[in-house]
Amino acid sequence: MMYMAVQAKGGKYFYAWSKILPDGSFYLPDQALQEYQIRPDSNIILMTGRNTAKGFSVLCKELIANSPLAPIFASIPQLQQFAIPEGEPVIVKERTFCWVYLNSKGYFTLPLSTWQQFGLQPGDRLLSLRATHLAFNNLAEGPYIEQAKQLRDILVYE
């Protein structure tokens, strides 16, 4: 079933709300995965954003090479090659990165310590929203959260 993102004032697209489950698992909305050409049943890269202490971005790893992030990733080839342990955070230039396996149902699981590196914990509800051409964001705080709370049409995964 295909659900459309909800467009808010200012043109931002909100995909869905999703809650970090007690076991550390988290659901990524189908539409976001499709738009960013991220396939379930594959490894994905997460990173903290510049402007929030509570949340993370999901990167389209195929686009990294031609992006402003390329020099950062060149300094951590073990991340792109998935050579470090799954879910283990790597900090480069004040950003936290890790890789995880996204299962066929659209869920990934992080250890509690890694969630804490992203400023999050089980029970937190995050808003998935369109960001740049490289990544979509999953945020727990900020101006878009307040805007999204006033919209009724956003799907909720709990």
GROMACS .gro file of C-alpha atoms in nm:
model
  158
    1MET     CA    1   0.000   0.000   0.000
    2MET     CA    2   0.141   0.340  -0.097
    3TYR     CA    3   0.091   0.640   0.128
    4MET     CA    4   0.180   0.988   0.019
    5ALA     CA    5   0.391   1.214   0.231
    6VAL     CA    6   0.206   1.505   0.389
    7GLN     CA    7   0.319   1.841   0.258
    8ALA     CA    8   0.331   2.108   0.527
    9LYS     CA    9   0.360   2.485   0.504
   10GLY     CA   10   0.693   2.584   0.356
   11GLY     CA   11   0.701   2.279   0.131
   12LYS     CA   12   0.842   2.026   0.380
   13TYR     CA   13   0.732   1.666   0.327
   14PHE     CA   14   0.661   1.456   0.635
   15TYR     CA   15   0.655   1.079   0.579
   16ALA     CA   16   0.546   0.936   0.913
   17TRP     CA   17   0.597   0.920   1.287
   18SER     CA   18   0.784   0.615   1.410
   19LYS     CA   19   0.867   0.509   1.765
   20ILE     CA   20   1.190   0.348   1.886
   21LEU     CA   21   1.066   0.016   2.023
   22PRO     CA   22   1.182  -0.130   2.358
   23ASP     CA   23   1.420  -0.372   2.181
   24GLY     CA   24   1.593  -0.081   2.002
   25SER     CA   25   1.425  -0.143   1.667
   26PHE     CA   26   1.293   0.136   1.446
   27TYR     CA   27   1.076   0.141   1.132
   28LEU     CA   28   1.165   0.346   0.824
   29PRO     CA   29   0.862   0.444   0.610
   30ASP     CA   30   0.828   0.272   0.272
   31GLN     CA   31   0.782   0.595   0.080
   32ALA     CA   32   1.104   0.745   0.218
   33LEU     CA   33   1.297   0.429   0.131
   34GLN     CA   34   1.155   0.428  -0.223
   35GLU     CA   35   1.226   0.797  -0.285
   36TYR     CA   36   1.585   0.759  -0.170
   37GLN     CA   37   1.631   0.427  -0.354
   38ILE     CA   38   1.715   0.243  -0.032
   39ARG     CA   39   1.625  -0.125  -0.049
   40PRO     CA   40   1.505  -0.324   0.250
   41ASP     CA   41   1.719  -0.631   0.320
   42SER     CA   42   2.039  -0.425   0.284
   43ASN     CA   43   2.293  -0.234   0.491
   44ILE     CA   44   2.228   0.138   0.545
   45ILE     CA   45   2.432   0.425   0.688
   46LEU     CA   46   2.299   0.656   0.959
   47MET     CA   47   2.448   0.986   1.073
   48THR     CA   48   2.368   1.268   1.310
   49GLY     CA   49   2.268   1.599   1.161
   50ARG     CA   50   2.431   1.936   1.207
   51ASN     CA   51   2.132   2.116   1.351
   52THR     CA   52   1.980   1.873   1.597
   53ALA     CA   53   2.097   1.679   1.899
   54LYS     CA   54   1.807   1.434   1.881
   55GLY     CA   55   1.779   1.243   1.559
   56PHE     CA   56   1.959   1.099   1.260
   57SER     CA   57   1.969   1.096   0.882
   58VAL     CA   58   1.948   0.788   0.660
   59LEU     CA   59   2.193   0.823   0.372
   60CYS     CA   60   2.164   0.700   0.017
   61LYS     CA   61   2.516   0.554   0.005
   62GLU     CA   62   2.526   0.551  -0.377
   63LEU     CA   63   2.516   0.932  -0.380
   64ILE     CA   64   2.794   0.994  -0.126
   65ALA     CA   65   3.080   0.990  -0.379
   66ASN     CA   66   2.965   1.308  -0.555
   67SER     CA   67   2.857   1.497  -0.243
   68PRO     CA   68   3.004   1.734   0.018
   69LEU     CA   69   3.022   1.428   0.247
   70ALA     CA   70   3.269   1.249   0.018
   71PRO     CA   71   3.584   1.370   0.204
   72ILE     CA   72   3.441   1.259   0.538
   73PHE     CA   73   3.359   0.913   0.405
   74ALA     CA   74   3.700   0.889   0.239
   75SER     CA   75   3.849   0.920   0.588
   76ILE     CA   76   3.638   0.629   0.719
   77PRO     CA   77   3.640   0.364   0.442
   78GLN     CA   78   3.569   0.093   0.700
   79LEU     CA   79   3.220   0.243   0.743
   80GLN     CA   80   3.132   0.231   0.372
   81GLN     CA   81   3.276  -0.120   0.352
   82PHE     CA   82   3.075  -0.226   0.660
   83ALA     CA   83   3.402  -0.348   0.816
   84ILE     CA   84   3.326  -0.213   1.165
   85PRO     CA   85   3.070  -0.389   1.388
   86GLU     CA   86   2.706  -0.321   1.304
   87GLY     CA   87   2.560  -0.035   1.508
   88GLU     CA   88   2.899   0.076   1.643
   89PRO     CA   89   2.925   0.456   1.631
   90VAL     CA   90   3.216   0.632   1.461
   91ILE     CA   91   3.263   1.004   1.529
   92VAL     CA   92   3.415   1.225   1.259
   93LYS     CA   93   3.406   1.607   1.256
   94GLU     CA   94   3.146   1.624   1.535
   95ARG     CA   95   2.908   1.388   1.354
   96THR     CA   96   2.825   1.034   1.458
   97PHE     CA   97   2.798   0.765   1.189
   98CYS     CA   98   2.711   0.396   1.198
   99TRP     CA   99   2.580   0.126   0.969
  100VAL     CA  100   2.293  -0.114   1.032
  101TYR     CA  101   2.110  -0.389   0.849
  102LEU     CA  102   1.762  -0.285   0.732
  103ASN     CA  103   1.546  -0.596   0.731
  104SER     CA  104   1.290  -0.689   0.466
  105LYS     CA  105   1.008  -0.532   0.674
  106GLY     CA  106   1.179  -0.191   0.694
  107TYR     CA  107   1.313  -0.220   1.051
  108PHE     CA  108   1.665  -0.186   1.186
  109THR     CA  109   1.792  -0.230   1.542
  110LEU     CA  110   2.054  -0.029   1.729
  111PRO     CA  111   2.210  -0.094   2.069
  112LEU     CA  112   2.092   0.140   2.346
  113SER     CA  113   2.438   0.300   2.365
  114THR     CA  114   2.421   0.397   1.996
  115TRP     CA  115   2.070   0.538   2.034
  116GLN     CA  116   2.213   0.751   2.315
  117GLN     CA  117   2.487   0.878   2.080
  118PHE     CA  118   2.203   1.003   1.858
  119GLY     CA  119   2.041   1.170   2.163
  120LEU     CA  120   1.759   0.915   2.163
  121GLN     CA  121   1.619   0.622   2.360
  122PRO     CA  122   1.347   0.356   2.328
  123GLY     CA  123   1.003   0.516   2.351
  124ASP     CA  124   1.105   0.831   2.162
  125ARG     CA  125   0.882   0.918   1.869
  126LEU     CA  126   1.057   1.054   1.561
  127LEU     CA  127   0.928   1.231   1.254
  128SER     CA  128   1.061   1.104   0.920
  129LEU     CA  129   1.088   1.387   0.672
  130ARG     CA  130   1.241   1.465   0.336
  131ALA     CA  131   1.571   1.651   0.374
  132THR     CA  132   1.839   1.673   0.104
  133HIS     CA  133   1.888   1.470  -0.212
  134LEU     CA  134   2.136   1.257  -0.011
  135ALA     CA  135   1.935   1.169   0.298
  136PHE     CA  136   1.605   1.182   0.482
  137ASN     CA  137   1.585   1.285   0.846
  138ASN     CA  138   1.429   1.124   1.151
  139LEU     CA  139   1.396   1.389   1.422
  140ALA     CA  140   1.269   1.403   1.780
  141GLU     CA  141   1.282   1.780   1.823
  142GLY     CA  142   1.291   2.104   1.629
  143PRO     CA  143   1.049   2.337   1.450
  144TYR     CA  144   0.922   2.070   1.211
  145ILE     CA  145   0.811   1.853   1.504
  146GLU     CA  146   0.578   2.124   1.632
  147GLN     CA  147   0.445   2.179   1.279
  148ALA     CA  148   0.386   1.806   1.226
  149LYS     CA  149   0.204   1.765   1.559
  150GLN     CA  150  -0.069   1.991   1.421
  151LEU     CA  151  -0.125   1.778   1.111
  152ARG     CA  152  -0.365   1.483   1.136
  153ASP     CA  153  -0.284   1.295   0.815
  154ILE     CA  154   0.064   1.172   0.910
  155LEU     CA  155   0.094   0.797   0.955
  156VAL     CA  156   0.211   0.669   1.294
  157TYR     CA  157   0.414   0.349   1.337
  158GLU     CA  158   0.441   0.226   1.696
   0.00000   0.00000   0.00000
